[in-house]
Amino acid sequence: MTDLILEDVERQLNRATDLETEEAVSVLRTAREDLQALGNDPDVDEERRQALEERLDQRIREVQNRDAYDSGLGASMNPEEGDAP
């Protein structure tokens, strides 16, 4: 049963790549909550659960950073040569 939940979390992690930022973050946070709920389950492979949780956290940061970059923040952080001081 818990292996199915871990596999579902992995699918959600992969699925979030194709979603818009807000929806992707929502899917990833829900998956992380599912993983955290398994934290006390003795039948869960704890190393796999923690690795998935770390991947989810990283993916959430990536998606949020992608949104910030796409909104123009990235352009101000990486100006064109002609715009650079």
PDB file of C-alpha atoms in Angstrom:
ATOM      1  CA  MET A   1       0.000   0.000   0.000  1.00  0.00           C
ATOM      2  CA  THR A   2       2.686   2.492   0.971  1.00  0.00           C
ATOM      3  CA  ASP A   3       4.697   1.622  -2.146  1.00  0.00           C
ATOM      4  CA  LEU A   4       1.688   2.675  -4.211  1.00  0.00           C
ATOM      5  CA  ILE A   5       1.605   6.014  -2.411  1.00  0.00           C
ATOM      6  CA  LEU A   6       5.325   6.554  -3.016  1.00  0.00           C
ATOM      7  CA  GLU A   7       4.870   5.690  -6.691  1.00  0.00           C
ATOM      8  CA  ASP A   8       1.954   8.123  -6.882  1.00  0.00           C
ATOM      9  CA  VAL A   9       4.136  10.846  -5.378  1.00  0.00           C
ATOM     10  CA  GLU A  10       6.790  10.142  -8.022  1.00  0.00           C
ATOM     11  CA  ARG A  11       4.139  10.462 -10.750  1.00  0.00           C
ATOM     12  CA  GLN A  12       2.969  13.778  -9.285  1.00  0.00           C
ATOM     13  CA  LEU A  13       6.562  14.989  -9.208  1.00  0.00           C
ATOM     14  CA  ASN A  14       6.975  14.208 -12.897  1.00  0.00           C
ATOM     15  CA  ARG A  15       3.531  15.567 -13.805  1.00  0.00           C
ATOM     16  CA  ALA A  16       4.232  18.946 -12.200  1.00  0.00           C
ATOM     17  CA  THR A  17       6.868  19.639 -14.845  1.00  0.00           C
ATOM     18  CA  ASP A  18       4.158  20.232 -17.440  1.00  0.00           C
ATOM     19  CA  LEU A  19       1.861  22.370 -15.286  1.00  0.00           C
ATOM     20  CA  GLU A  20       1.586  26.108 -14.854  1.00  0.00           C
ATOM     21  CA  THR A  21       3.406  27.457 -11.805  1.00  0.00           C
ATOM     22  CA  GLU A  22       0.499  27.815  -9.404  1.00  0.00           C
ATOM     23  CA  GLU A  23      -0.957  24.407 -10.214  1.00  0.00           C
ATOM     24  CA  ALA A  24       2.470  22.737 -10.155  1.00  0.00           C
ATOM     25  CA  VAL A  25       3.256  24.128  -6.697  1.00  0.00           C
ATOM     26  CA  SER A  26      -0.154  22.989  -5.430  1.00  0.00           C
ATOM     27  CA  VAL A  27       0.346  19.447  -6.766  1.00  0.00           C
ATOM     28  CA  LEU A  28       3.856  19.273  -5.315  1.00  0.00           C
ATOM     29  CA  ARG A  29       2.802  20.559  -1.890  1.00  0.00           C
ATOM     30  CA  THR A  30      -0.035  18.039  -1.730  1.00  0.00           C
ATOM     31  CA  ALA A  31       2.397  15.265  -2.631  1.00  0.00           C
ATOM     32  CA  ARG A  32       4.798  16.483   0.071  1.00  0.00           C
ATOM     33  CA  GLU A  33       1.975  16.428   2.639  1.00  0.00           C
ATOM     34  CA  ASP A  34       1.215  12.829   1.619  1.00  0.00           C
ATOM     35  CA  LEU A  35       4.870  11.939   2.171  1.00  0.00           C
ATOM     36  CA  GLN A  36       4.991  13.653   5.536  1.00  0.00           C
ATOM     37  CA  ALA A  37       1.902  11.716   6.617  1.00  0.00           C
ATOM     38  CA  LEU A  38       3.814   8.512   5.890  1.00  0.00           C
ATOM     39  CA  GLY A  39       6.651   9.584   8.185  1.00  0.00           C
ATOM     40  CA  ASN A  40       5.368   7.497  11.094  1.00  0.00           C
ATOM     41  CA  ASP A  41       4.432   4.434   9.050  1.00  0.00           C
ATOM     42  CA  PRO A  42       6.823   1.570   9.891  1.00  0.00           C
ATOM     43  CA  ASP A  43       6.141  -0.095   6.515  1.00  0.00           C
ATOM     44  CA  VAL A  44       7.575   2.823   4.535  1.00  0.00           C
ATOM     45  CA  ASP A  45      11.088   2.798   3.157  1.00  0.00           C
ATOM     46  CA  GLU A  46      12.252   5.869   5.065  1.00  0.00           C
ATOM     47  CA  GLU A  47      15.243   6.554   2.828  1.00  0.00           C
ATOM     48  CA  ARG A  48      13.055   6.553  -0.276  1.00  0.00           C
ATOM     49  CA  ARG A  49      10.448   8.734   1.462  1.00  0.00           C
ATOM     50  CA  GLN A  50      13.072  11.291   2.504  1.00  0.00           C
ATOM     51  CA  ALA A  51      14.669  11.302  -0.953  1.00  0.00           C
ATOM     52  CA  LEU A  52      11.282  11.968  -2.528  1.00  0.00           C
ATOM     53  CA  GLU A  53      10.561  14.721  -0.031  1.00  0.00           C
ATOM     54  CA  GLU A  54      13.884  16.392  -0.867  1.00  0.00           C
ATOM     55  CA  ARG A  55      13.137  16.122  -4.600  1.00  0.00           C
ATOM     56  CA  LEU A  56       9.705  17.657  -4.023  1.00  0.00           C
ATOM     57  CA  ASP A  57      11.173  20.570  -2.072  1.00  0.00           C
ATOM     58  CA  GLN A  58      13.759  21.128  -4.794  1.00  0.00           C
ATOM     59  CA  ARG A  59      11.125  20.986  -7.536  1.00  0.00           C
ATOM     60  CA  ILE A  60       8.922  23.495  -5.674  1.00  0.00           C
ATOM     61  CA  ARG A  61      11.881  25.895  -5.509  1.00  0.00           C
ATOM     62  CA  GLU A  62      12.629  25.319  -9.207  1.00  0.00           C
ATOM     63  CA  VAL A  63       9.042  26.040 -10.216  1.00  0.00           C
ATOM     64  CA  GLN A  64       8.887  29.175  -8.087  1.00  0.00           C
ATOM     65  CA  ASN A  65      12.234  30.371  -9.455  1.00  0.00           C
ATOM     66  CA  ARG A  66      11.084  29.619 -12.998  1.00  0.00           C
ATOM     67  CA  ASP A  67       8.082  31.865 -12.408  1.00  0.00           C
ATOM     68  CA  ALA A  68      10.263  34.664 -11.013  1.00  0.00           C
ATOM     69  CA  TYR A  69      12.651  34.369 -13.953  1.00  0.00           C
ATOM     70  CA  ASP A  70       9.822  34.345 -16.496  1.00  0.00           C
ATOM     71  CA  SER A  71       8.253  37.439 -14.939  1.00  0.00           C
ATOM     72  CA  GLY A  72      11.320  39.540 -15.725  1.00  0.00           C
ATOM     73  CA  LEU A  73      13.315  39.175 -12.544  1.00  0.00           C
ATOM     74  CA  GLY A  74      15.736  36.970 -14.453  1.00  0.00           C
ATOM     75  CA  ALA A  75      16.199  39.657 -17.068  1.00  0.00           C
ATOM     76  CA  SER A  76      17.190  42.180 -14.421  1.00  0.00           C
ATOM     77  CA  MET A  77      19.594  39.671 -12.897  1.00  0.00           C
ATOM     78  CA  ASN A  78      21.124  38.874 -16.301  1.00  0.00           C
ATOM     79  CA  PRO A  79      21.123  42.101 -18.299  1.00  0.00           C
ATOM     80  CA  GLU A  80      22.131  42.191 -21.922  1.00  0.00           C
ATOM     81  CA  GLU A  81      25.689  43.366 -22.518  1.00  0.00           C
ATOM     82  CA  GLY A  82      24.509  46.749 -23.719  1.00  0.00           C
ATOM     83  CA  ASP A  83      22.470  47.221 -20.527  1.00  0.00           C
ATOM     84  CA  ALA A  84      25.185  46.125 -18.130  1.00  0.00           C
ATOM     85  CA  PRO A  85      26.882  48.830 -16.050  1.00  0.00           C
TER      86      PRO A  85
END
